[in-house]
Each structure stands twice: as C-alpha cells, then as structure tokens.
Tab-separated table of C-alpha atoms in Angstrom:
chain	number	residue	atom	x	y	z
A	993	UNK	CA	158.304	109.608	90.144
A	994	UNK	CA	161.534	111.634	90.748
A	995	UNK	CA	161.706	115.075	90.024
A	996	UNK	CA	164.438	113.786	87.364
A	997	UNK	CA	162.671	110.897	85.679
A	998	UNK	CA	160.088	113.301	84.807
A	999	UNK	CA	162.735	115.979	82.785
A	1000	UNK	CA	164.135	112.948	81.106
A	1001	UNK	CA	160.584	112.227	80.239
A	1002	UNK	CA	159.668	115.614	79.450
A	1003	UNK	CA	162.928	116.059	77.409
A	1004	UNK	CA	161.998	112.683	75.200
A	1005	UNK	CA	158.843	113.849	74.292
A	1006	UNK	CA	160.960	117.438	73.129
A	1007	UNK	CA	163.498	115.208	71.162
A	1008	UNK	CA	160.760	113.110	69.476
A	1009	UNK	CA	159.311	115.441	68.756
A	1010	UNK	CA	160.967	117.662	66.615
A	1011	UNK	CA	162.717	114.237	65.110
A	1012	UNK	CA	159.407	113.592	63.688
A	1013	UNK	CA	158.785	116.717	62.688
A	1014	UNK	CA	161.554	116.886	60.737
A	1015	UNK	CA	160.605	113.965	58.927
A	1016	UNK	CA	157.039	114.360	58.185
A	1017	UNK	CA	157.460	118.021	56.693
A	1018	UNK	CA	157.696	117.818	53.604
A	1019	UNK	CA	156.240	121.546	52.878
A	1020	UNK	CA	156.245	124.602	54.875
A	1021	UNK	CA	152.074	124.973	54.146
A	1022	UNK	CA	152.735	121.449	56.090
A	1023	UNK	CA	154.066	122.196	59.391
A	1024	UNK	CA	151.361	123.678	61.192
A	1025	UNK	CA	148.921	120.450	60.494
A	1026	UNK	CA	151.855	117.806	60.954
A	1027	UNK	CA	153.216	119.760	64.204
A	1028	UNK	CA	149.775	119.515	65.096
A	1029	UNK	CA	148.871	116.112	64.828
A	1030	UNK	CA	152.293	114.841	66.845
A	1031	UNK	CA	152.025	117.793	69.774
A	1032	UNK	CA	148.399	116.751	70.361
A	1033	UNK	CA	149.140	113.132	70.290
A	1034	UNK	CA	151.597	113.403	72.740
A	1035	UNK	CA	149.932	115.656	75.079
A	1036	UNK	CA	147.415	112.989	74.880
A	1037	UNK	CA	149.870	110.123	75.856
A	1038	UNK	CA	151.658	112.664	78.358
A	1039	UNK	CA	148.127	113.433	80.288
A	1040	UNK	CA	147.263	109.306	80.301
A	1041	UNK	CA	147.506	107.818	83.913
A	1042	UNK	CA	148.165	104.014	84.568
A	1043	UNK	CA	145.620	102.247	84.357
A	1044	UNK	CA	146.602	99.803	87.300
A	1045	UNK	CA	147.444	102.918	89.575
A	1046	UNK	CA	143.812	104.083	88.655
A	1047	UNK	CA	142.294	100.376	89.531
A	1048	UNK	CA	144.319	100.912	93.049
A	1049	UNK	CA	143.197	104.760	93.967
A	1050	UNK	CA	140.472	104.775	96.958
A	1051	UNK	CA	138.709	107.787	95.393
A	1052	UNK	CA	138.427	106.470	91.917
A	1053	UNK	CA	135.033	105.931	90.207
A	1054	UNK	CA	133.971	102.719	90.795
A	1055	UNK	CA	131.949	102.565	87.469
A	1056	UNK	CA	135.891	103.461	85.998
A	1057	UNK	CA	137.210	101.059	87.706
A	1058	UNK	CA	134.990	98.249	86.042
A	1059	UNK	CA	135.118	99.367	83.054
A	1060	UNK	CA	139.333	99.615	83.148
A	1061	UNK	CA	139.331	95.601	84.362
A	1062	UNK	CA	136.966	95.081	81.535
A	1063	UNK	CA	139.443	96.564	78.891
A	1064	UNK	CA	142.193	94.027	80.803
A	1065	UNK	CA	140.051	91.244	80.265
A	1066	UNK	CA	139.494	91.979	76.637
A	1067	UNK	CA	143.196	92.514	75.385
A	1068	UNK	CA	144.428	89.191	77.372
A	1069	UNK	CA	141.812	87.945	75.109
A	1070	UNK	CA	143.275	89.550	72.168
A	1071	UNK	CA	146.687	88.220	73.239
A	1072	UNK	CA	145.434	84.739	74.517
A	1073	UNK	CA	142.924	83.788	72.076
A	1074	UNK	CA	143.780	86.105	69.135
A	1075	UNK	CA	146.911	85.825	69.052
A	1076	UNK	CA	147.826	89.217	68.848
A	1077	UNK	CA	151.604	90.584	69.562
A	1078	UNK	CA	151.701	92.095	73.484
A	1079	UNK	CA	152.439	95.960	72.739
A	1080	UNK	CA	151.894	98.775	75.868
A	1081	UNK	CA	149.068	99.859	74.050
A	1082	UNK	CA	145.931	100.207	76.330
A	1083	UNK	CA	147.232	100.098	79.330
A	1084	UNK	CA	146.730	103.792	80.185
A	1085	UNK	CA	144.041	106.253	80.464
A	1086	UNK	CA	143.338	109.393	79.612
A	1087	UNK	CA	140.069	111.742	80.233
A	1088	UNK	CA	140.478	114.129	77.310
A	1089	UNK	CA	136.910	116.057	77.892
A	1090	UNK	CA	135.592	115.572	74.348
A	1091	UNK	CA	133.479	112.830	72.695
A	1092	UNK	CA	135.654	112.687	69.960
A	1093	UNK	CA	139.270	112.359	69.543
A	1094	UNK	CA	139.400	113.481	66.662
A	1095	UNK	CA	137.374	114.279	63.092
A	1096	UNK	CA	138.326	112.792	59.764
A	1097	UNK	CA	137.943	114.286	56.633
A	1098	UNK	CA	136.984	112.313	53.682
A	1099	UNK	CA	136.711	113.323	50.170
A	1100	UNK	CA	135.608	112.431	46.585
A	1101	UNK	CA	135.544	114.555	43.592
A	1102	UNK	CA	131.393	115.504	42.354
A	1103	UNK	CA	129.472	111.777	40.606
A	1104	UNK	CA	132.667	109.776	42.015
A	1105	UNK	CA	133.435	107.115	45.100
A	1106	UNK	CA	137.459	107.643	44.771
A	1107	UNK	CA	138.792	108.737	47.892
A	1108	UNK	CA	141.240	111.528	48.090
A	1109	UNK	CA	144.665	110.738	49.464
A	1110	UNK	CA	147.001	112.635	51.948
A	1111	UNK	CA	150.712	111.524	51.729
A	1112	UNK	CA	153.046	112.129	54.680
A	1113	UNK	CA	157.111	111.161	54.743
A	1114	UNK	CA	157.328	108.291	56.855
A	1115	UNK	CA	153.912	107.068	57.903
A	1116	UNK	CA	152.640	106.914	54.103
A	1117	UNK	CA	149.595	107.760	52.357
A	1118	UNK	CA	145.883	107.458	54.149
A	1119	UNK	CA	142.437	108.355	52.490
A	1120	UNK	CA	141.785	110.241	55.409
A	1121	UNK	CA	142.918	113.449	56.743
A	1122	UNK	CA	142.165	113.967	60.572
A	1123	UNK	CA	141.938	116.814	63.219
A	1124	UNK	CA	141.649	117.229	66.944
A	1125	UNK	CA	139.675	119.945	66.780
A	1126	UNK	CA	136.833	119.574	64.886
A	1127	UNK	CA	136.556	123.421	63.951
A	1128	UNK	CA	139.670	122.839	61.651
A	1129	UNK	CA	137.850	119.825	60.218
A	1130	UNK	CA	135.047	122.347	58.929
A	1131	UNK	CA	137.353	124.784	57.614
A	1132	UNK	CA	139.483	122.239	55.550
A	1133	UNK	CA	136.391	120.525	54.650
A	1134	UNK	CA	134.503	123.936	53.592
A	1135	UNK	CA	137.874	124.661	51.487
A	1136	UNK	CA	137.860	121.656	49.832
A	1137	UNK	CA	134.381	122.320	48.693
A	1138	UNK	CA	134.709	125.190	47.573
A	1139	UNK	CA	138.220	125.612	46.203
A	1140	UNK	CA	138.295	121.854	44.378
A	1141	UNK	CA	134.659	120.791	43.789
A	1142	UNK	CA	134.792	117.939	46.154
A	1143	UNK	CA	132.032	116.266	48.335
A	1144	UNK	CA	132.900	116.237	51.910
A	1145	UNK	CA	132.078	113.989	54.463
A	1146	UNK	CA	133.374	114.952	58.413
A	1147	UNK	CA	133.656	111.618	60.382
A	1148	UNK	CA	133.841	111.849	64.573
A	1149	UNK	CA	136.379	109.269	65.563
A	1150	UNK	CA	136.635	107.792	69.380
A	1151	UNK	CA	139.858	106.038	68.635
A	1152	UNK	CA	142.755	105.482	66.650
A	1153	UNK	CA	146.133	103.514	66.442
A	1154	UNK	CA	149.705	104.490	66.066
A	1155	UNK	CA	150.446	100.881	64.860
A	1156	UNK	CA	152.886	100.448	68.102
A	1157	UNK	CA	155.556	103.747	67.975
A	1158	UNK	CA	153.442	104.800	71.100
A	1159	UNK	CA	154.881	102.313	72.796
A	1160	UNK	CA	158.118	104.209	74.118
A	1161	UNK	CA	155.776	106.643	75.728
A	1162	UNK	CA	153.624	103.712	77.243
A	1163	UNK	CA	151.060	102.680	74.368
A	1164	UNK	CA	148.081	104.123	72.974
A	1165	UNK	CA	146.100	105.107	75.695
A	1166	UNK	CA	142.371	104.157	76.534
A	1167	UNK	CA	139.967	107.377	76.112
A	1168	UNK	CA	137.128	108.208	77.743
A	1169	UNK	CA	135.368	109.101	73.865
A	1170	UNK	CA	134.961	105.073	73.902
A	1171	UNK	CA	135.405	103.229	77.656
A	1172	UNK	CA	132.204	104.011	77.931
A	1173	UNK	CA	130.436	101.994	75.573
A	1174	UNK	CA	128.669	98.793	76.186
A	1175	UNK	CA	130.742	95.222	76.547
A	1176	UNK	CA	130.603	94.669	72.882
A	1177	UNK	CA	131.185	97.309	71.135
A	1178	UNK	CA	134.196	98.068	73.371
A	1179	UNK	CA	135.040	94.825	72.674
A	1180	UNK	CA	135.009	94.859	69.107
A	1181	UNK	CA	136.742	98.180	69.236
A	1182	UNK	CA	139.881	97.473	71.052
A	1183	UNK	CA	140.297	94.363	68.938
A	1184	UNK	CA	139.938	96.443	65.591
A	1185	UNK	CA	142.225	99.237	67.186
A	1186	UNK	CA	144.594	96.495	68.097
A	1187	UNK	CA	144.330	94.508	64.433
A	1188	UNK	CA	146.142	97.320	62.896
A	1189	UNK	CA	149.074	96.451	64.838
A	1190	UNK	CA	149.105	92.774	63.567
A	1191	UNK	CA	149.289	93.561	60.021
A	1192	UNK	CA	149.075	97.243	58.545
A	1193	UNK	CA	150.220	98.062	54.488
A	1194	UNK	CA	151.536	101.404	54.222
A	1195	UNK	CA	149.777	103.059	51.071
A	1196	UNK	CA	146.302	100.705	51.804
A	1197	UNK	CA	143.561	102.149	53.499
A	1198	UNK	CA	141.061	99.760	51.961
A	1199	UNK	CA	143.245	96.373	53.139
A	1200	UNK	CA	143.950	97.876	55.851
A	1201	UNK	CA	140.552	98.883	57.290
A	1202	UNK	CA	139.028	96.019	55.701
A	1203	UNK	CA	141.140	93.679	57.394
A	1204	UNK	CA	140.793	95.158	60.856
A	1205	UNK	CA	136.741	95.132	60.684
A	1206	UNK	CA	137.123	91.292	59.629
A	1207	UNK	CA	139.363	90.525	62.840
A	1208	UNK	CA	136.758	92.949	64.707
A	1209	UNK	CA	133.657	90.500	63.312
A	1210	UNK	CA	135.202	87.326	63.815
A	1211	UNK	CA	137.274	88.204	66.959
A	1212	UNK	CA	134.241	89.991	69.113
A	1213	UNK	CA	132.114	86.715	68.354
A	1214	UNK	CA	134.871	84.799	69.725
A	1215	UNK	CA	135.128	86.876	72.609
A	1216	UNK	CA	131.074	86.504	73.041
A	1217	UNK	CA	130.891	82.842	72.677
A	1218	UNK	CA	133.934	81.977	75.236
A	1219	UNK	CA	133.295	85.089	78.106
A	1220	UNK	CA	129.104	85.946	77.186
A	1221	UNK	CA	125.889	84.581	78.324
A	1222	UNK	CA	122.815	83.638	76.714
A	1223	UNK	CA	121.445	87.129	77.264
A	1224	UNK	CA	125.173	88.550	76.098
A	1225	UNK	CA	124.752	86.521	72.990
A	1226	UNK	CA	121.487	87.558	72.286
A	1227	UNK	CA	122.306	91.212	72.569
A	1228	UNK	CA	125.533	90.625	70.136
A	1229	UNK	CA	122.748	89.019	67.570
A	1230	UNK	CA	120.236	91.806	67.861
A	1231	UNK	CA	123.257	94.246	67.210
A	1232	UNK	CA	124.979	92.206	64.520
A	1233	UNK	CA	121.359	92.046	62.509
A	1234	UNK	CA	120.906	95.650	62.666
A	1235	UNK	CA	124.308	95.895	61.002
A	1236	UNK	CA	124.017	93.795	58.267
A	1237	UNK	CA	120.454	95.592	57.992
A	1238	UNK	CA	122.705	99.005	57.751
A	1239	UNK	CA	125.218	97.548	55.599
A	1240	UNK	CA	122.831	96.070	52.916
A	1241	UNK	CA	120.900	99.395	52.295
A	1242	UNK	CA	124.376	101.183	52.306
A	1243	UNK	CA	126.296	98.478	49.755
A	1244	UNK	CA	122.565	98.706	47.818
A	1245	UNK	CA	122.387	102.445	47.240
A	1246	UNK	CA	126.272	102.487	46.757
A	1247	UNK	CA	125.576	100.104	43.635
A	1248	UNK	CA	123.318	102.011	42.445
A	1249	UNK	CA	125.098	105.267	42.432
A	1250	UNK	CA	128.045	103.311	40.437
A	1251	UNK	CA	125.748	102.860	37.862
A	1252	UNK	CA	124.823	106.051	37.707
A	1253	UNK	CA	127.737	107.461	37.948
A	1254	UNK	CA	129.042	105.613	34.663
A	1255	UNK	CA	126.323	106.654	32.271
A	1256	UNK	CA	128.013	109.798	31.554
A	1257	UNK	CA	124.402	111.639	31.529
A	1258	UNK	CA	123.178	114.821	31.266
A	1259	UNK	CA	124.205	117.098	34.730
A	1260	UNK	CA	120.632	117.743	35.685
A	1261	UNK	CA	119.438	114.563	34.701
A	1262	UNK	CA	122.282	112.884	36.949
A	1263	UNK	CA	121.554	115.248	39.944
A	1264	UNK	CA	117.529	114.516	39.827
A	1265	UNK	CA	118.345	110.670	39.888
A	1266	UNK	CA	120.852	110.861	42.107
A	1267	UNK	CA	118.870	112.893	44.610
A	1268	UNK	CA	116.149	110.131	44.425
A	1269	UNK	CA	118.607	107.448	45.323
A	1270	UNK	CA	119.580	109.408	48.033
A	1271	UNK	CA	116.187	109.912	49.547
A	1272	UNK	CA	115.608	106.484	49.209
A	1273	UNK	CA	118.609	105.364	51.077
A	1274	UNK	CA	117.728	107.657	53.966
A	1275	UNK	CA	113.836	106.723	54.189
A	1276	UNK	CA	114.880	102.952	54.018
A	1277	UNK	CA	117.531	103.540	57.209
A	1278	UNK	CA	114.942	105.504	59.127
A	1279	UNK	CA	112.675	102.637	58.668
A	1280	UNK	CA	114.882	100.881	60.294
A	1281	UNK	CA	114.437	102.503	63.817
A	1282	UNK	CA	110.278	102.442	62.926
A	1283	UNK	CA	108.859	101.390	66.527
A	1284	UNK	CA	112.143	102.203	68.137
A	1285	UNK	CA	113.710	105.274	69.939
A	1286	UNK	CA	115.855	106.993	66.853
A	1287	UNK	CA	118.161	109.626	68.327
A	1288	UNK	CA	119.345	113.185	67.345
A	1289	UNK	CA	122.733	112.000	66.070
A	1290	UNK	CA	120.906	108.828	64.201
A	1291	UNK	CA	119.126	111.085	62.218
A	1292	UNK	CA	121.548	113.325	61.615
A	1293	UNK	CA	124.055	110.992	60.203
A	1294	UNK	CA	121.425	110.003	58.031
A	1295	UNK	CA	120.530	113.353	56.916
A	1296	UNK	CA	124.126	113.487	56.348
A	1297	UNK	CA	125.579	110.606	54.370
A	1298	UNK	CA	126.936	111.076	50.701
A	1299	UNK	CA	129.331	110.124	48.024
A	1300	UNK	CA	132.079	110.524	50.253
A	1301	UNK	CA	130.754	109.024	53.491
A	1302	UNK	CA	129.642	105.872	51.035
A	1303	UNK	CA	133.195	105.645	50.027
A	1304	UNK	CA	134.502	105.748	53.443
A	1305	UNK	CA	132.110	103.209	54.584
A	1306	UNK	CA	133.175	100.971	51.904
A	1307	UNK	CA	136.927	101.393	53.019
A	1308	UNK	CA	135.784	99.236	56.069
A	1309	UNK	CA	133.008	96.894	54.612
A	1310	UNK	CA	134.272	96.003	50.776
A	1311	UNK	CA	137.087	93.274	51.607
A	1312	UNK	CA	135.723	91.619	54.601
A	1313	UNK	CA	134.709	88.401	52.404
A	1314	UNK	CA	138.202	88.062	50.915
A	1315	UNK	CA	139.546	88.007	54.724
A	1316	UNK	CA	136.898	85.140	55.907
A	1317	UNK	CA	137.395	83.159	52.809
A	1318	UNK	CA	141.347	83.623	53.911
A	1319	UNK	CA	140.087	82.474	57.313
A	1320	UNK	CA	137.881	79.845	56.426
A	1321	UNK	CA	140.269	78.316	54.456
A	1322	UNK	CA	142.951	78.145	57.212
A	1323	UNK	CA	140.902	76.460	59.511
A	1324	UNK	CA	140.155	79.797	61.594
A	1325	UNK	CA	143.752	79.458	63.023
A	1326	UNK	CA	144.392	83.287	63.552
A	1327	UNK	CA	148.389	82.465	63.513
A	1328	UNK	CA	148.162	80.943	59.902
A	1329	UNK	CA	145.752	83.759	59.185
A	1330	UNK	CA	147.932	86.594	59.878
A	1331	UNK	CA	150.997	84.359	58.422
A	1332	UNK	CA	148.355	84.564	55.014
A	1333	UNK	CA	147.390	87.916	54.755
A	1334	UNK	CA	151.323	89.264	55.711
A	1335	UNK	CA	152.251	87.459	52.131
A	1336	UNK	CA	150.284	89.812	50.476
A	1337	UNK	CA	151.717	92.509	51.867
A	1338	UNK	CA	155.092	92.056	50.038
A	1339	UNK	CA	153.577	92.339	47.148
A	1340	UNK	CA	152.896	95.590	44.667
A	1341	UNK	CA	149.254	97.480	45.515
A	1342	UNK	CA	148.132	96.440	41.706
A	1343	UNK	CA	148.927	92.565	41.557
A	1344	UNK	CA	147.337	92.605	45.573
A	1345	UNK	CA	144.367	94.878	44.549
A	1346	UNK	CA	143.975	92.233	40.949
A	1347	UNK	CA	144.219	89.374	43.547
A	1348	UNK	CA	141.314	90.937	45.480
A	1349	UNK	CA	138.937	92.151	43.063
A	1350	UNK	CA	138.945	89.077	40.999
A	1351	UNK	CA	138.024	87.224	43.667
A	1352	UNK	CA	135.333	89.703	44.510
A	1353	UNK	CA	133.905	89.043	41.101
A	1354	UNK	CA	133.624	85.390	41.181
A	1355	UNK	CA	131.504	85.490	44.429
C-alpha cells in the first residue's frame, strides 16, 4: 500500500471519527465513554490484517491458517444456505491480546428482572452498556451499586456487531477472543454475529437478541447436518443437551423469582427466600458437571449469576419459540423468514411486544 493510500486511510478514520462523535454526544459527562467506544473500535478495525494475505504468508501459524479457511467456509454458508446479505464483515483479523473484547454491564433495580437502558443519538437504545477495558466495567458497575441500588451483573463478550457501518473500513473483523473455539461454537457464533445484520430493531434488545440466537440454533444445525459427520453431529447433540439442561434450571429459577418478586413481602422475608432460590439454582448447575471436569470460570459464573445476569440471559432465550413458530410456519425458507419477521419491525414496540407475549401465553 502506497505511502498515500494509507493518509487517505488514516485521514477517514480522523473524519469519521469526529462525525460520529458529534452525533452520539449528547452530554458532555458523555464524551469520554462515546469517544471511547468509536476510537477503540477503530483501532481495532485499523490493526485487522486480511485475512487472505494471512492464508498466503509462509510464516503464518498453520493452526491460524485453518482456522481462518474455516471462518470462509462458514460465512459462504451463511450467504449460500442462509441467505444472509454479503457485507465485508469477517474477512479480516485482528490479534487484540485479550480474551475479551469487551465487558457488558447489565443492570436491574433490587427484587426486579427490568433491564436498565442506555440511549445514544443515532445507534438507539441497548440494555447493555459495554467497555473495552474491563477495569471501567467495575467502576461503572460498583457506581451503579452503590449510587442507585441496582444489581449488577459484568458480562465478558468475545464478539460483537456493528450491524454493517464497518464495512467502509473493511467489516467487522475476526478476533482472536473467539477463532479459537471449537467448529461449532464458532459456527454458531459468526452466524448469530452475522443475524444482526439481517434484521436488527433499533430500541429492541429482547427481539433483537432473541432473534439472532434463533438463526444461531436453527442455522448451526443446518450447518452440522450439510458439512458434519456422525461424530460432528454427535458432539453438536451432547452440546445442545447440556444447553437446554442450562437453560431449563435458568428459565426455572427465573420463574420462581417472578413470583417472588410480586408478593410484595416483608424485606427480610423476601431476601431469606430469595437466597434459597438462589442456592438452589447454583447446586442444581453444579450438578450438572457431577462426574465431569468443572472449571475455574464454570464455577465462578455460577457463584456469580443474579437478578441481572437472569435478565440478560432471558434477553437471548425468551423469544426463540415465537421465531421457530415464524419459521415453522414458512416452511423453514430463511428468505420468507426474514421477509416475516422485517414486518414486524415497522411496527410500534407495544403492538410488536402485545403480538409476542400473547403468543407466549397461549403456548
């Protein structure tokens, strides 16, 4: 690359910069997170190499190298089979020395599953507030505790999508915080990563992230079935199971908590129950890995989980069976799928949020 291609580059990433800058501030407590967020999201993007320049280097790691074709293979699946929009995402890579990209901060007020919100001009509002340095996660997270009352819940995140305005810089790139996983669950990453860019609500973190872990669960069994063999498939079972296991116990204790929740009882009283269907949720997960190797950061997220991370699990879990119904119903014909779920976009939060939990009910 000329010495010139790289100051226009250099001098688009300037100009972008402080364009969206401008429009996400909305406050001057603001601009240090906002700045934040953009400069290390393009430093990321700036840093990422081509991935078909790495595949061609003599010195690169061959292990890389596999893993790279593998991520080729899967979004020409995605494209192909899924019938997902081409975008430049995921054709780069970048080795950003951490095993997270970055931590999300979740948060419900004390005896409640509502998620906080964060609103930002231009990209909307997100239940969610994230940080690349996970330091500044604890400190927002600590404030929030203390200064509002509100249960926290700090969530490591390997990857993330910019729903596509990447592309002028050459796509979201791949990360080293997830290439390294096993087939599937890189598989069924990329594909949710990629979802988002198929259909995304502004405003809707529940339909949003709902929707992407349906494509995920229907998509990576696709993927299985058509590129996996017998042993592949029986791996992708053993994994799904201990899911579901997961999710039931979760969804279970979650229910229970709702109850709770709504009795409007006596403070102590509400913290001693409460405390007992917490213990039960984590005995009942550790169960789970009886007979098995559980590791340090199993047991920790166990020892971890609360109102808030409950609530942030359901963002991903809760409308999954509207989205297969959807699915079913269209004779699993992704096009006509997408074509589906984009008509309730256009529609207001509360009549698409009536739509859903009604049908919910009647399950």
């Amino acid at each position: 690359m000329s010495k010139l291609s790289r100051a226009k580059i250099s001098f688009s990433y300037q100009v972008v910069l402080i364009i969206l800058v401008s429009l996400l501030l909305s406050s001057c407590s603001s601009i240090k997170y906002n700045y934040g967020l953009i400069d290390n999201h393009l430093s990321i993007i700036k840093n990422a190499q081509p991935i078909d320049e790495i595949l061609e280097g003599k010195t690169t790691n061959p292990e890389l190298k596999t893993k790279l074709r593998l991520v080729n293979k899967i979004k020409d699946f995605a494209y192909t089979e899924l019938r997902f929009r081409k975008t430049k995402s995921y054709s780069t890579y970048s080795d950003i020395v951490r095993n997270a990209v970055l931590w999300n901060v979740v948060a419900t007020k004390e005896n409640s599953f509502d998620l906080k919100e964060w609103c930002y001009i231009f990209i909307g509002c997100f239940n969610y507030r994230g940080f690349y340095k996970k330091k500044e996660a604890e400190k927002y997270a600590k404030d929030l505790m203390e200064s509002e009352d509100f249960e926290v819940a700090i969530l490591p995140v390997s990857a993330y999508s910019t729903l596509g305005w990447s592309d002028f810089f050459g796509g979201d790139p791949v990360l080293n915080t997830f290439i390294w996983n096993d087939e599937i669950d890189l598989v069924r990453l990329l594909i949710h990563e990629m979802a988002h860019q198929q259909v995304f609500v502004q405003n809707d973190t529940l339909f949003n992230e709902s929707f992407a872990s349906f494509v995920e669960d229907a998509g990576s069994l696709q993927w299985i079935k058509r590129n996996g063999c017998s042993n592949d498939f029986t791996l992708y079972e053993e994994k799904k199971t201990q899911r579901d296991k997961v999710g039931e116990i979760l969804r279970s204790a979650k229910e229970k908590l709702e109850i709770l929740y709504g009795q409007n009882l006596k403070k102590k009283e509400t913290v001693l129950l409460k405390e007992k269907i917490f213990l039960k949720l984590r005995a009942s997960l550790l169960r789970l890995k009886d007979g098995r190797d559980s590791s340090k950061d199993y047991r920790n997220w166990v020892s971890q989980i609360n109102s808030a991370w409950l609530a942030a699990f359901s963002l991903y879990d809760r409308y999954k069976p509207f989205f297969k119904t959807i699915f079913i119903e269209n004779n699993s014909d992704w096009p006509t799928f997408y074509k589906e779920v984009r008509k309730l976009k256009k529609i207001k939060k509360s009549e698409r949020v009536e739509i859903i939990e009604n049908f919910l009910k009647l399950r």
